[in-house]
Amino acid sequence: MTVQDVIDSFREGAPEIPERTEFAKNLFQEAIRITMKLNSQYHTPEEIREIMTELTGKKIDDTFRLFPPFYTDFGKNIEFGKNVFVNSCCHFQDQGGIEIGDGCLIGHNVVFATINHDLYPENNRINHYAPIKLGKSVWVGSNATILARVTIGDWAVVAAGAVVTHDVPPLTIVGGVPARAIRTIDPKEGKHEKVV
């Protein structure tokens, strides 16, 4: 049994296999143990990257920065690019997969939710998993929530407190509940004189 077997089991229609379920439960407990270690005392930036490497099972780039506390219920299905900053109190529910592109900025208290529960009583609230993907240089404001099946394009901005339920095109600012496009960013308008 491998971590990838467990990740594959989160795909829609994957059969239940008792030993895989038991292995997944152990991974959930490992995530709790590692995040408790991360959140319970001061760590240098280098130590934080080492702990996040242990949590995700993937080498975290030297440019990654995180301000604890940080929360996740699985940890092994998160990918961080280079020059990513994650502010404090973020929640990454990552069984469905969370991909954070290069240069992304994640504000305080942001929630990434890759799991939904079935609506119909006969399905006993079974879980449905789907990924979240952030392109390059996305800025997510404090207290935003990004839901499963959402892709956010390069250089997009999610306003503070927004609940993102649909894809966001590149260079677009979204806000509100549910989030809607507020305006498009024109990169040509961003040229400012250098302040001396």
CSV table of C-alpha atoms in Angstrom, one decimal:
chain,number,residue,atom,x,y,z
A,1,MET,CA,0.0,0.0,0.0
A,2,THR,CA,1.3,3.5,-1.0
A,3,VAL,CA,0.3,7.1,-0.5
A,4,GLN,CA,-0.5,7.2,-4.2
A,5,ASP,CA,-2.9,4.3,-3.8
A,6,VAL,CA,-4.7,6.3,-1.2
A,7,ILE,CA,-4.7,9.4,-3.4
A,8,ASP,CA,-6.1,7.3,-6.2
A,9,SER,CA,-8.9,6.0,-3.9
A,10,PHE,CA,-10.2,9.6,-3.6
A,11,ARG,CA,-11.1,9.5,-7.3
A,12,GLU,CA,-14.8,9.3,-8.1
A,13,GLY,CA,-16.0,5.7,-8.3
A,14,ALA,CA,-12.9,4.1,-6.7
A,15,PRO,CA,-13.9,0.9,-4.9
A,16,GLU,CA,-13.6,0.7,-1.1
A,17,ILE,CA,-10.7,-1.6,0.0
A,18,PRO,CA,-10.4,-2.1,3.8
A,19,GLU,CA,-6.6,-2.2,3.9
A,20,ARG,CA,-6.4,1.0,1.9
A,21,THR,CA,-9.0,2.7,4.2
A,22,GLU,CA,-6.9,1.6,7.2
A,23,PHE,CA,-3.7,3.0,5.6
A,24,ALA,CA,-5.5,6.3,4.9
A,25,LYS,CA,-6.6,6.6,8.5
A,26,ASN,CA,-2.9,6.3,9.5
A,27,LEU,CA,-2.0,9.1,7.1
A,28,PHE,CA,-4.7,11.3,8.6
A,29,GLN,CA,-3.3,10.7,12.1
A,30,GLU,CA,0.2,11.4,10.8
A,31,ALA,CA,-1.0,14.8,9.4
A,32,ILE,CA,-2.5,15.6,12.8
A,33,ARG,CA,0.8,14.7,14.5
A,34,ILE,CA,3.0,16.7,12.1
A,35,THR,CA,0.7,19.8,12.1
A,36,MET,CA,0.7,19.7,16.0
A,37,LYS,CA,4.5,19.7,15.9
A,38,LEU,CA,4.5,22.6,13.4
A,39,ASN,CA,1.9,24.7,15.4
A,40,SER,CA,3.0,24.0,19.0
A,41,GLN,CA,6.3,26.0,19.1
A,42,TYR,CA,8.6,28.4,17.3
A,43,HIS,CA,10.4,27.0,14.2
A,44,THR,CA,12.9,28.8,11.9
A,45,PRO,CA,11.9,29.2,8.3
A,46,GLU,CA,14.2,26.3,7.4
A,47,GLU,CA,12.6,24.1,10.0
A,48,ILE,CA,9.2,25.0,8.7
A,49,ARG,CA,10.2,23.9,5.2
A,50,GLU,CA,11.5,20.6,6.7
A,51,ILE,CA,8.3,20.0,8.5
A,52,MET,CA,6.2,20.8,5.4
A,53,THR,CA,8.4,18.4,3.4
A,54,GLU,CA,7.6,15.7,5.9
A,55,LEU,CA,3.9,16.6,5.8
A,56,THR,CA,3.5,16.6,2.0
A,57,GLY,CA,6.0,13.9,1.2
A,58,LYS,CA,7.5,16.3,-1.4
A,59,LYS,CA,10.6,18.5,-1.2
A,60,ILE,CA,9.5,22.1,-0.4
A,61,ASP,CA,11.4,24.7,-2.3
A,62,ASP,CA,13.8,27.0,-0.3
A,63,THR,CA,11.8,30.0,-1.4
A,64,PHE,CA,8.6,28.8,0.3
A,65,ARG,CA,7.4,30.8,3.4
A,66,LEU,CA,4.7,29.9,5.9
A,67,PHE,CA,3.5,31.6,9.0
A,68,PRO,CA,2.0,29.0,11.4
A,69,PRO,CA,-0.5,27.8,12.5
A,70,PHE,CA,-1.3,25.7,9.4
A,71,TYR,CA,-4.0,23.0,9.3
A,72,THR,CA,-4.6,20.0,7.0
A,73,ASP,CA,-6.4,16.7,7.4
A,74,PHE,CA,-4.2,14.8,5.0
A,75,GLY,CA,-1.2,16.7,3.6
A,76,LYS,CA,0.0,14.3,1.0
A,77,ASN,CA,-2.0,15.8,-1.9
A,78,ILE,CA,-0.6,19.3,-1.7
A,79,GLU,CA,1.9,20.8,-4.2
A,80,PHE,CA,3.6,24.1,-3.7
A,81,GLY,CA,5.5,26.0,-6.4
A,82,LYS,CA,8.4,28.3,-5.8
A,83,ASN,CA,8.1,31.7,-4.0
A,84,VAL,CA,4.8,30.8,-2.4
A,85,PHE,CA,3.7,32.6,0.8
A,86,VAL,CA,1.0,31.1,3.1
A,87,ASN,CA,-0.1,33.3,5.9
A,88,SER,CA,-1.3,32.1,9.3
A,89,CYS,CA,-4.4,30.0,10.1
A,90,CYS,CA,-5.0,28.5,6.7
A,91,HIS,CA,-6.9,25.2,6.2
A,92,PHE,CA,-5.9,22.9,3.4
A,93,GLN,CA,-8.5,20.0,3.1
A,94,ASP,CA,-6.5,18.3,0.4
A,95,GLN,CA,-7.7,14.8,-0.3
A,96,GLY,CA,-9.0,16.0,-3.7
A,97,GLY,CA,-5.6,17.7,-4.5
A,98,ILE,CA,-4.4,21.2,-4.0
A,99,GLU,CA,-1.9,22.7,-6.4
A,100,ILE,CA,-0.4,26.2,-5.6
A,101,GLY,CA,1.5,27.7,-8.5
A,102,ASP,CA,4.8,29.7,-8.4
A,103,GLY,CA,4.5,33.1,-6.7
A,104,CYS,CA,1.2,32.7,-5.0
A,105,LEU,CA,0.2,34.7,-1.9
A,106,ILE,CA,-2.3,33.1,0.4
A,107,GLY,CA,-3.8,35.4,3.1
A,108,HIS,CA,-4.8,34.7,6.7
A,109,ASN,CA,-7.5,32.1,7.4
A,110,VAL,CA,-8.0,30.9,3.8
A,111,VAL,CA,-9.8,27.6,3.3
A,112,PHE,CA,-9.2,25.2,0.4
A,113,ALA,CA,-12.0,22.6,0.5
A,114,THR,CA,-11.6,19.7,-2.0
A,115,ILE,CA,-14.4,17.5,-0.4
A,116,ASN,CA,-18.1,17.6,-0.8
A,117,HIS,CA,-20.7,15.4,0.8
A,118,ASP,CA,-23.5,13.7,-1.3
A,119,LEU,CA,-26.9,15.4,-1.0
A,120,TYR,CA,-29.1,12.3,-1.3
A,121,PRO,CA,-30.1,10.3,1.8
A,122,GLU,CA,-29.7,6.9,0.1
A,123,ASN,CA,-26.0,7.8,-0.5
A,124,ASN,CA,-25.4,8.4,3.2
A,125,ARG,CA,-23.4,11.6,2.7
A,126,ILE,CA,-20.5,9.9,1.0
A,127,ASN,CA,-17.6,12.0,0.1
A,128,HIS,CA,-16.9,13.4,-3.4
A,129,TYR,CA,-13.4,14.7,-4.1
A,130,ALA,CA,-12.1,17.2,-6.7
A,131,PRO,CA,-9.0,19.3,-7.1
A,132,ILE,CA,-8.2,22.9,-6.7
A,133,LYS,CA,-5.5,24.5,-8.8
A,134,LEU,CA,-4.0,28.0,-8.5
A,135,GLY,CA,-1.9,29.3,-11.4
A,136,LYS,CA,1.1,31.5,-11.1
A,137,SER,CA,1.1,34.6,-8.9
A,138,VAL,CA,-2.5,34.3,-7.6
A,139,TRP,CA,-3.3,36.4,-4.6
A,140,VAL,CA,-6.0,35.0,-2.3
A,141,GLY,CA,-7.2,37.5,0.3
A,142,SER,CA,-7.9,36.7,4.0
A,143,ASN,CA,-10.9,34.6,4.9
A,144,ALA,CA,-11.5,33.5,1.3
A,145,THR,CA,-12.8,30.0,0.7
A,146,ILE,CA,-11.9,28.1,-2.5
A,147,LEU,CA,-14.2,25.1,-3.3
A,148,ALA,CA,-13.5,21.8,-5.1
A,149,ARG,CA,-13.3,21.8,-8.9
A,150,VAL,CA,-12.0,25.4,-9.1
A,151,THR,CA,-9.0,26.5,-11.2
A,152,ILE,CA,-7.8,30.1,-10.7
A,153,GLY,CA,-5.8,31.6,-13.6
A,154,ASP,CA,-2.4,33.3,-13.5
A,155,TRP,CA,-2.3,36.7,-11.8
A,156,ALA,CA,-5.9,36.5,-10.6
A,157,VAL,CA,-7.0,38.1,-7.3
A,158,VAL,CA,-9.5,36.6,-4.9
A,159,ALA,CA,-10.9,39.4,-2.6
A,160,ALA,CA,-11.0,38.9,1.1
A,161,GLY,CA,-14.0,36.9,2.3
A,162,ALA,CA,-14.9,35.6,-1.1
A,163,VAL,CA,-16.3,32.1,-1.7
A,164,VAL,CA,-15.0,30.8,-5.0
A,165,THR,CA,-17.3,28.2,-6.6
A,166,HIS,CA,-16.3,28.5,-10.2
A,167,ASP,CA,-13.1,28.9,-12.3
A,168,VAL,CA,-11.5,32.3,-12.3
A,169,PRO,CA,-9.9,33.5,-15.6
A,170,PRO,CA,-6.3,34.9,-15.5
A,171,LEU,CA,-5.9,38.5,-14.6
A,172,THR,CA,-9.4,38.7,-13.0
A,173,ILE,CA,-10.4,40.1,-9.6
A,174,VAL,CA,-13.3,38.2,-8.0
A,175,GLY,CA,-15.2,38.9,-4.8
A,176,GLY,CA,-18.4,38.2,-2.9
A,177,VAL,CA,-20.4,35.2,-1.9
A,178,PRO,CA,-20.5,33.4,-4.3
A,179,ALA,CA,-17.6,35.1,-5.9
A,180,ARG,CA,-18.2,37.0,-9.2
A,181,ALA,CA,-15.9,38.9,-11.5
A,182,ILE,CA,-15.3,42.5,-10.3
A,183,ARG,CA,-12.9,43.6,-13.1
A,184,THR,CA,-10.1,42.5,-15.4
A,185,ILE,CA,-6.5,43.5,-14.6
A,186,ASP,CA,-4.8,45.3,-17.6
A,187,PRO,CA,-1.1,44.6,-17.1
A,188,LYS,CA,-0.3,47.7,-19.2
A,189,GLU,CA,-2.0,50.0,-16.6
A,190,GLY,CA,0.4,48.7,-13.9
A,191,LYS,CA,3.4,50.7,-15.0
A,192,HIS,CA,4.3,53.2,-12.3
A,193,GLU,CA,7.1,55.7,-12.0
A,194,LYS,CA,9.8,54.5,-9.7
A,195,VAL,CA,9.8,56.2,-6.3
A,196,VAL,CA,13.2,57.5,-5.3
